[in-house]
Amino acid sequence: SLTLLDTNLPTEAETEFRSFIAKRLTKGALFEGMGNVASVDLSIPECKVGCYYCLLKQNLLETPILESDINAAEYVVCFLGGSEKEDTFRLELDKYIQSLKLNLDVEQKTLETYVNPYLRSWFENSICPIQRVVQLFQEKLAFLLHAALSYTPVEVKNADERTEKDINRFLAAASLQGLVQEGTMTSLCIAMTEEQHKSMIIDCSGPQPQLHNAGSNRFCEDWMHAFVNGAEGGNPFLFRQILENFKLKAIQDINNLKRFIRQAEMNHYALFKCYMFLKNCGSGDILLKIVKVEHAEMPEARNVVTVLEEFMRETAVA
């Protein structure tokens, strides 16, 4: 049975929606802490809406497990949006739900003073950070994209709590974490952290953020324009899709370069293809760092990377 704790849906739509969730529960389609996204037909507003829903169980880790706890309370938290595009933010919403659970366990705040305001701010806190960062940085977003791709350490100074969280979320969302090998990511983070002079500092004391020790390249500048042009529509889901396409293109370029390097181990013409690819892709500085770390234990590939580094340095000097 379902007991309604709080909703801002009209009564008729709430009844329809309760039936939808009940069917999902009956099918056993909900797993604790793992959100799902689906379309729901509601008579109000008489269209399909996107629904994120997640099962939340009471945390019993810090309390003795009694016989009465076997049927501990379970909650289904649901967020309704305009379409199924909420799926692009599913991981953010999962984290948002887990934060609710942790705060409830630690502080035991009441439904009225904590839970309701927290749940009602889900869109502002989980969906809009990328959009706010784009609007704040504008053309300077290219430097933020470059820092995210190159794993450059970033220090945020003189920013309010929300702005600092937004910037850190954007950097995490724009990085290739989970898309490149874990060892590669760790080695890059260590290498970039050791080069302290390359840490990027963002000073938010003025109306526009000021950046120090910032780097960029043509690839990031091109994608910056895609974000800035998309800002006219003001659709946060569009920004997330642009960000995913940005990362997809970066991964495609990395894979192409690695393929060229394998060919170049035995073919000098392929070495030239590697060089031309790095020169023309717009992100050769970052790609070289990534493949250098990944091929550190492969002598032949490492030799190819060393030659490419020399070529790129000579080109930069010329």
CSV table of C-alpha atoms in Angstrom, one decimal:
chain,number,residue,atom,x,y,z
A,1,SER,CA,0.0,0.0,0.0
A,2,LEU,CA,1.1,3.6,-0.7
A,3,THR,CA,0.7,6.4,1.7
A,4,LEU,CA,1.1,9.9,0.3
A,5,LEU,CA,3.5,12.1,2.3
A,6,ASP,CA,3.5,15.2,0.1
A,7,THR,CA,2.8,16.3,-3.5
A,8,ASN,CA,2.1,19.4,-5.5
A,9,LEU,CA,0.1,17.4,-8.1
A,10,PRO,CA,-3.7,18.1,-8.6
A,11,THR,CA,-5.9,15.4,-6.9
A,12,GLU,CA,-6.9,13.7,-10.2
A,13,ALA,CA,-3.3,13.5,-11.5
A,14,GLU,CA,-2.1,12.3,-8.1
A,15,THR,CA,-4.5,9.4,-8.2
A,16,GLU,CA,-3.3,8.4,-11.7
A,17,PHE,CA,0.3,8.8,-10.7
A,18,ARG,CA,-0.2,6.7,-7.6
A,19,SER,CA,-1.6,3.9,-9.7
A,20,PHE,CA,1.5,4.1,-12.0
A,21,ILE,CA,3.9,3.8,-9.0
A,22,ALA,CA,1.9,1.0,-7.5
A,23,LYS,CA,2.2,-1.0,-10.7
A,24,ARG,CA,6.0,-0.5,-10.7
A,25,LEU,CA,6.2,-1.6,-7.1
A,26,THR,CA,4.1,-4.7,-7.8
A,27,LYS,CA,6.4,-5.7,-10.7
A,28,GLY,CA,9.5,-5.3,-8.4
A,29,ALA,CA,10.9,-2.8,-10.8
A,30,LEU,CA,12.5,-0.5,-8.1
A,31,PHE,CA,15.9,-1.0,-6.6
A,32,GLU,CA,17.0,1.0,-3.6
A,33,GLY,CA,19.1,4.0,-4.5
A,34,MET,CA,18.9,3.4,-8.3
A,35,GLY,CA,16.6,5.8,-10.0
A,36,ASN,CA,14.5,5.0,-13.1
A,37,VAL,CA,13.0,7.3,-15.8
A,38,ALA,CA,9.8,6.7,-17.6
A,39,SER,CA,6.9,8.4,-19.4
A,40,VAL,CA,3.7,8.8,-17.5
A,41,ASP,CA,0.3,9.6,-19.0
A,42,LEU,CA,-1.6,12.1,-16.8
A,43,SER,CA,-4.9,13.7,-17.6
A,44,ILE,CA,-3.5,16.9,-16.2
A,45,PRO,CA,-1.7,18.5,-18.1
A,46,GLU,CA,-3.2,16.0,-20.6
A,47,CYS,CA,0.1,14.8,-22.0
A,48,LYS,CA,3.0,12.5,-21.3
A,49,VAL,CA,5.5,13.7,-18.7
A,50,GLY,CA,8.9,12.4,-17.8
A,51,CYS,CA,9.1,10.9,-14.4
A,52,TYR,CA,12.2,10.1,-12.3
A,53,TYR,CA,11.4,7.7,-9.4
A,54,CYS,CA,13.7,6.1,-6.8
A,55,LEU,CA,13.2,3.8,-3.9
A,56,LEU,CA,14.6,5.0,-0.6
A,57,LYS,CA,14.9,2.8,2.5
A,58,GLN,CA,15.4,3.8,6.1
A,59,ASN,CA,19.0,3.6,7.1
A,60,LEU,CA,19.5,0.9,9.8
A,61,LEU,CA,23.2,0.8,9.8
A,62,GLU,CA,23.6,2.8,13.1
A,63,THR,CA,20.7,1.2,14.9
A,64,PRO,CA,20.2,-2.3,16.2
A,65,ILE,CA,18.2,-4.5,13.8
A,66,LEU,CA,15.1,-5.6,15.6
A,67,GLU,CA,12.4,-7.9,14.5
A,68,SER,CA,10.2,-4.9,14.0
A,69,ASP,CA,12.8,-3.3,11.6
A,70,ILE,CA,12.4,-6.1,9.1
A,71,ASN,CA,9.5,-4.1,7.6
A,72,ALA,CA,11.2,-0.7,8.0
A,73,ALA,CA,9.7,2.2,6.2
A,74,GLU,CA,10.4,2.5,2.4
A,75,TYR,CA,9.8,5.7,0.4
A,76,VAL,CA,9.4,6.3,-3.3
A,77,VAL,CA,10.6,9.8,-4.3
A,78,CYS,CA,9.3,11.0,-7.6
A,79,PHE,CA,10.2,14.1,-9.7
A,80,LEU,CA,8.1,15.0,-12.7
A,81,GLY,CA,9.5,17.0,-15.6
A,82,GLY,CA,8.6,18.0,-19.2
A,83,SER,CA,10.0,14.9,-20.9
A,84,GLU,CA,12.0,11.7,-20.6
A,85,LYS,CA,15.1,13.9,-20.9
A,86,GLU,CA,15.5,13.6,-17.1
A,87,ASP,CA,17.3,10.4,-18.0
A,88,THR,CA,20.4,12.6,-18.9
A,89,PHE,CA,20.5,13.7,-15.3
A,90,ARG,CA,19.7,10.4,-13.6
A,91,LEU,CA,23.0,10.1,-11.8
A,92,GLU,CA,22.7,13.6,-10.5
A,93,LEU,CA,19.2,12.8,-9.2
A,94,ASP,CA,20.5,9.6,-7.6
A,95,LYS,CA,23.1,11.6,-5.7
A,96,TYR,CA,20.4,14.1,-4.7
A,97,ILE,CA,18.2,11.4,-3.2
A,98,GLN,CA,21.2,9.9,-1.4
A,99,SER,CA,22.0,13.3,0.1
A,100,LEU,CA,18.4,13.5,1.4
A,101,LYS,CA,18.8,10.1,3.0
A,102,LEU,CA,22.2,11.0,4.6
A,103,ASN,CA,20.9,14.3,6.0
A,104,LEU,CA,17.8,12.6,7.4
A,105,ASP,CA,19.9,9.9,9.1
A,106,VAL,CA,22.2,12.4,10.6
A,107,GLU,CA,20.0,15.4,11.5
A,108,GLN,CA,16.6,13.8,11.8
A,109,LYS,CA,14.9,16.9,10.4
A,110,THR,CA,11.1,16.9,10.1
A,111,LEU,CA,9.1,16.6,6.9
A,112,GLU,CA,7.9,20.2,7.0
A,113,THR,CA,11.2,22.0,7.8
A,114,TYR,CA,13.6,20.0,5.8
A,115,VAL,CA,12.3,17.3,3.5
A,116,ASN,CA,9.6,19.3,1.6
A,117,PRO,CA,11.9,22.3,0.8
A,118,TYR,CA,14.7,19.9,-0.2
A,119,LEU,CA,12.5,17.9,-2.6
A,120,ARG,CA,10.9,21.0,-4.1
A,121,SER,CA,14.3,22.4,-5.1
A,122,TRP,CA,15.3,19.3,-7.0
A,123,PHE,CA,15.2,21.0,-10.4
A,124,GLU,CA,17.2,24.1,-9.3
A,125,ASN,CA,19.9,22.0,-7.6
A,126,SER,CA,20.3,19.0,-9.9
A,127,ILE,CA,19.3,20.1,-13.4
A,128,CYS,CA,20.3,23.8,-13.6
A,129,PRO,CA,24.0,23.9,-12.5
A,130,ILE,CA,25.5,23.4,-16.0
A,131,GLN,CA,23.2,26.1,-17.4
A,132,ARG,CA,24.2,28.5,-14.6
A,133,VAL,CA,27.9,27.9,-15.2
A,134,VAL,CA,27.5,28.5,-19.0
A,135,GLN,CA,25.7,31.8,-18.3
A,136,LEU,CA,28.3,32.9,-15.7
A,137,PHE,CA,31.5,32.1,-17.8
A,138,GLN,CA,30.3,32.8,-21.3
A,139,GLU,CA,33.4,32.8,-23.6
A,140,LYS,CA,35.6,31.9,-20.7
A,141,LEU,CA,33.9,28.5,-20.6
A,142,ALA,CA,36.6,27.3,-23.0
A,143,PHE,CA,39.1,27.4,-20.2
A,144,LEU,CA,36.9,25.4,-17.9
A,145,LEU,CA,36.4,22.7,-20.6
A,146,HIS,CA,40.2,22.6,-21.1
A,147,ALA,CA,40.8,22.1,-17.4
A,148,ALA,CA,38.2,19.3,-17.2
A,149,LEU,CA,39.7,17.4,-20.1
A,150,SER,CA,43.3,17.8,-19.0
A,151,TYR,CA,42.6,17.1,-15.3
A,152,THR,CA,44.1,20.4,-14.3
A,153,PRO,CA,43.6,21.2,-10.6
A,154,VAL,CA,41.1,24.1,-10.2
A,155,GLU,CA,40.9,26.4,-7.2
A,156,VAL,CA,37.7,28.4,-6.7
A,157,LYS,CA,38.1,31.6,-4.6
A,158,ASN,CA,35.7,34.2,-3.3
A,159,ALA,CA,32.6,32.3,-4.5
A,160,ASP,CA,29.4,31.7,-2.7
A,161,GLU,CA,28.6,28.1,-1.8
A,162,ARG,CA,26.2,27.5,-4.7
A,163,THR,CA,28.5,28.9,-7.4
A,164,GLU,CA,31.5,26.9,-6.1
A,165,LYS,CA,29.4,23.7,-6.1
A,166,ASP,CA,28.1,24.5,-9.7
A,167,ILE,CA,31.7,24.9,-11.0
A,168,ASN,CA,32.9,21.7,-9.4
A,169,ARG,CA,29.8,19.8,-10.7
A,170,PHE,CA,30.5,21.2,-14.2
A,171,LEU,CA,34.2,20.1,-14.1
A,172,ALA,CA,33.2,16.6,-12.9
A,173,ALA,CA,30.5,16.3,-15.6
A,174,ALA,CA,32.9,17.6,-18.4
A,175,SER,CA,35.8,15.3,-17.4
A,176,LEU,CA,36.3,11.9,-19.0
A,177,GLN,CA,36.0,10.0,-15.7
A,178,GLY,CA,34.5,6.6,-16.3
A,179,LEU,CA,35.3,6.9,-20.1
A,180,VAL,CA,39.1,6.5,-19.9
A,181,GLN,CA,41.0,3.8,-18.0
A,182,GLU,CA,41.0,4.4,-14.3
A,183,GLY,CA,44.8,4.2,-14.1
A,184,THR,CA,45.1,6.8,-16.8
A,185,MET,CA,42.9,9.2,-15.0
A,186,THR,CA,44.8,8.7,-11.7
A,187,SER,CA,48.2,9.2,-13.4
A,188,LEU,CA,47.0,12.3,-15.1
A,189,CYS,CA,45.6,13.8,-11.9
A,190,ILE,CA,48.9,13.1,-10.1
A,191,ALA,CA,51.0,14.6,-13.0
A,192,MET,CA,48.8,17.7,-13.2
A,193,THR,CA,48.8,18.2,-9.4
A,194,GLU,CA,52.6,18.0,-9.3
A,195,GLU,CA,52.8,20.8,-11.8
A,196,GLN,CA,51.5,23.4,-9.3
A,197,HIS,CA,52.1,26.3,-11.7
A,198,LYS,CA,49.5,24.8,-14.0
A,199,SER,CA,46.7,24.9,-11.3
A,200,MET,CA,43.9,27.1,-12.6
A,201,ILE,CA,42.5,29.7,-10.2
A,202,ILE,CA,39.0,31.1,-10.6
A,203,ASP,CA,38.4,34.3,-8.7
A,204,CYS,CA,34.7,35.0,-8.3
A,205,SER,CA,35.0,38.3,-6.3
A,206,GLY,CA,33.7,40.4,-9.2
A,207,PRO,CA,30.6,40.3,-11.4
A,208,GLN,CA,32.6,38.1,-13.9
A,209,PRO,CA,35.0,35.3,-12.9
A,210,GLN,CA,38.6,36.1,-13.4
A,211,LEU,CA,40.9,33.2,-14.4
A,212,HIS,CA,44.6,32.8,-13.7
A,213,ASN,CA,46.9,30.1,-15.2
A,214,ALA,CA,44.2,29.1,-17.6
A,215,GLY,CA,44.8,27.1,-20.7
A,216,SER,CA,42.7,26.5,-23.8
A,217,ASN,CA,42.8,25.1,-27.3
A,218,ARG,CA,40.8,25.2,-30.5
A,219,PHE,CA,38.8,22.2,-29.7
A,220,CYS,CA,37.5,23.7,-26.4
A,221,GLU,CA,36.9,27.1,-28.0
A,222,ASP,CA,34.8,25.5,-30.7
A,223,TRP,CA,32.7,23.7,-28.1
A,224,MET,CA,32.4,26.8,-26.0
A,225,HIS,CA,30.6,28.5,-28.9
A,226,ALA,CA,28.1,25.5,-29.0
A,227,PHE,CA,27.3,26.2,-25.4
A,228,VAL,CA,27.1,30.0,-25.7
A,229,ASN,CA,24.8,29.7,-28.8
A,230,GLY,CA,22.6,27.2,-26.9
A,231,ALA,CA,22.2,29.7,-24.0
A,232,GLU,CA,19.7,31.6,-26.1
A,233,GLY,CA,17.1,28.9,-25.7
A,234,GLY,CA,17.7,28.5,-21.9
A,235,ASN,CA,17.1,24.8,-22.0
A,236,PRO,CA,19.2,23.0,-19.3
A,237,PHE,CA,18.7,19.6,-21.0
A,238,LEU,CA,20.3,21.0,-24.2
A,239,PHE,CA,23.4,22.0,-22.3
A,240,ARG,CA,23.7,18.5,-20.9
A,241,GLN,CA,23.4,17.0,-24.4
A,242,ILE,CA,26.1,19.4,-25.7
A,243,LEU,CA,28.3,18.3,-22.8
A,244,GLU,CA,27.8,14.6,-23.6
A,245,ASN,CA,28.6,15.3,-27.3
A,246,PHE,CA,31.7,17.2,-26.3
A,247,LYS,CA,33.0,14.2,-24.3
A,248,LEU,CA,32.0,11.7,-27.0
A,249,LYS,CA,34.0,13.7,-29.6
A,250,ALA,CA,37.0,13.8,-27.2
A,251,ILE,CA,36.9,10.0,-26.7
A,252,GLN,CA,36.6,9.4,-30.5
A,253,ASP,CA,39.7,11.6,-31.0
A,254,ILE,CA,41.6,9.7,-28.3
A,255,ASN,CA,40.7,6.3,-29.9
A,256,ASN,CA,41.7,7.5,-33.3
A,257,LEU,CA,45.0,8.7,-32.1
A,258,LYS,CA,45.7,5.4,-30.3
A,259,ARG,CA,44.8,3.6,-33.5
A,260,PHE,CA,47.3,5.8,-35.5
A,261,ILE,CA,50.0,5.2,-32.9
A,262,ARG,CA,49.6,1.4,-33.2
A,263,GLN,CA,50.0,1.7,-37.0
A,264,ALA,CA,53.0,4.1,-36.5
A,265,GLU,CA,54.9,1.5,-34.6
A,266,MET,CA,55.7,-0.2,-37.9
A,267,ASN,CA,54.9,2.4,-40.5
A,268,HIS,CA,56.5,5.8,-40.9
A,269,TYR,CA,53.7,7.1,-43.0
A,270,ALA,CA,51.3,6.4,-40.2
A,271,LEU,CA,53.6,8.4,-37.9
A,272,PHE,CA,53.0,11.4,-40.2
A,273,LYS,CA,49.3,10.7,-40.1
A,274,CYS,CA,49.5,10.9,-36.2
A,275,TYR,CA,51.3,14.2,-36.5
A,276,MET,CA,48.7,15.7,-38.9
A,277,PHE,CA,45.9,14.4,-36.8
A,278,LEU,CA,47.3,16.0,-33.7
A,279,LYS,CA,47.9,19.2,-35.6
A,280,ASN,CA,44.4,19.5,-37.0
A,281,CYS,CA,42.2,18.0,-34.2
A,282,GLY,CA,42.4,21.2,-32.1
A,283,SER,CA,43.2,19.3,-28.9
A,284,GLY,CA,46.6,17.8,-29.6
A,285,ASP,CA,48.1,19.1,-26.3
A,286,ILE,CA,45.6,17.1,-24.2
A,287,LEU,CA,45.5,14.0,-26.4
A,288,LEU,CA,49.3,13.7,-26.2
A,289,LYS,CA,49.2,13.8,-22.4
A,290,ILE,CA,46.5,11.1,-22.2
A,291,VAL,CA,48.2,8.7,-24.6
A,292,LYS,CA,51.6,9.3,-23.0
A,293,VAL,CA,50.2,8.1,-19.7
A,294,GLU,CA,48.4,5.1,-21.2
A,295,HIS,CA,51.5,4.0,-23.2
A,296,ALA,CA,54.0,4.6,-20.5
A,297,GLU,CA,54.7,0.8,-20.1
A,298,MET,CA,54.7,0.1,-23.9
A,299,PRO,CA,58.2,0.8,-25.3
A,300,GLU,CA,57.4,1.0,-29.0
A,301,ALA,CA,54.3,3.1,-28.5
A,302,ARG,CA,56.2,5.3,-26.0
A,303,ASN,CA,58.8,5.9,-28.7
A,304,VAL,CA,56.2,7.0,-31.1
A,305,VAL,CA,54.7,9.4,-28.5
A,306,THR,CA,58.1,10.9,-27.8
A,307,VAL,CA,58.7,11.6,-31.5
A,308,LEU,CA,55.2,13.2,-31.7
A,309,GLU,CA,56.0,15.4,-28.7
A,310,GLU,CA,59.2,16.6,-30.4
A,311,PHE,CA,57.2,17.3,-33.6
A,312,MET,CA,54.6,19.3,-31.7
A,313,ARG,CA,57.2,21.3,-29.8
A,314,GLU,CA,59.0,22.2,-33.0
A,315,THR,CA,55.7,23.3,-34.6
A,316,ALA,CA,54.9,25.4,-31.6
A,317,VAL,CA,58.3,27.1,-31.8
A,318,ALA,CA,58.0,27.7,-35.5
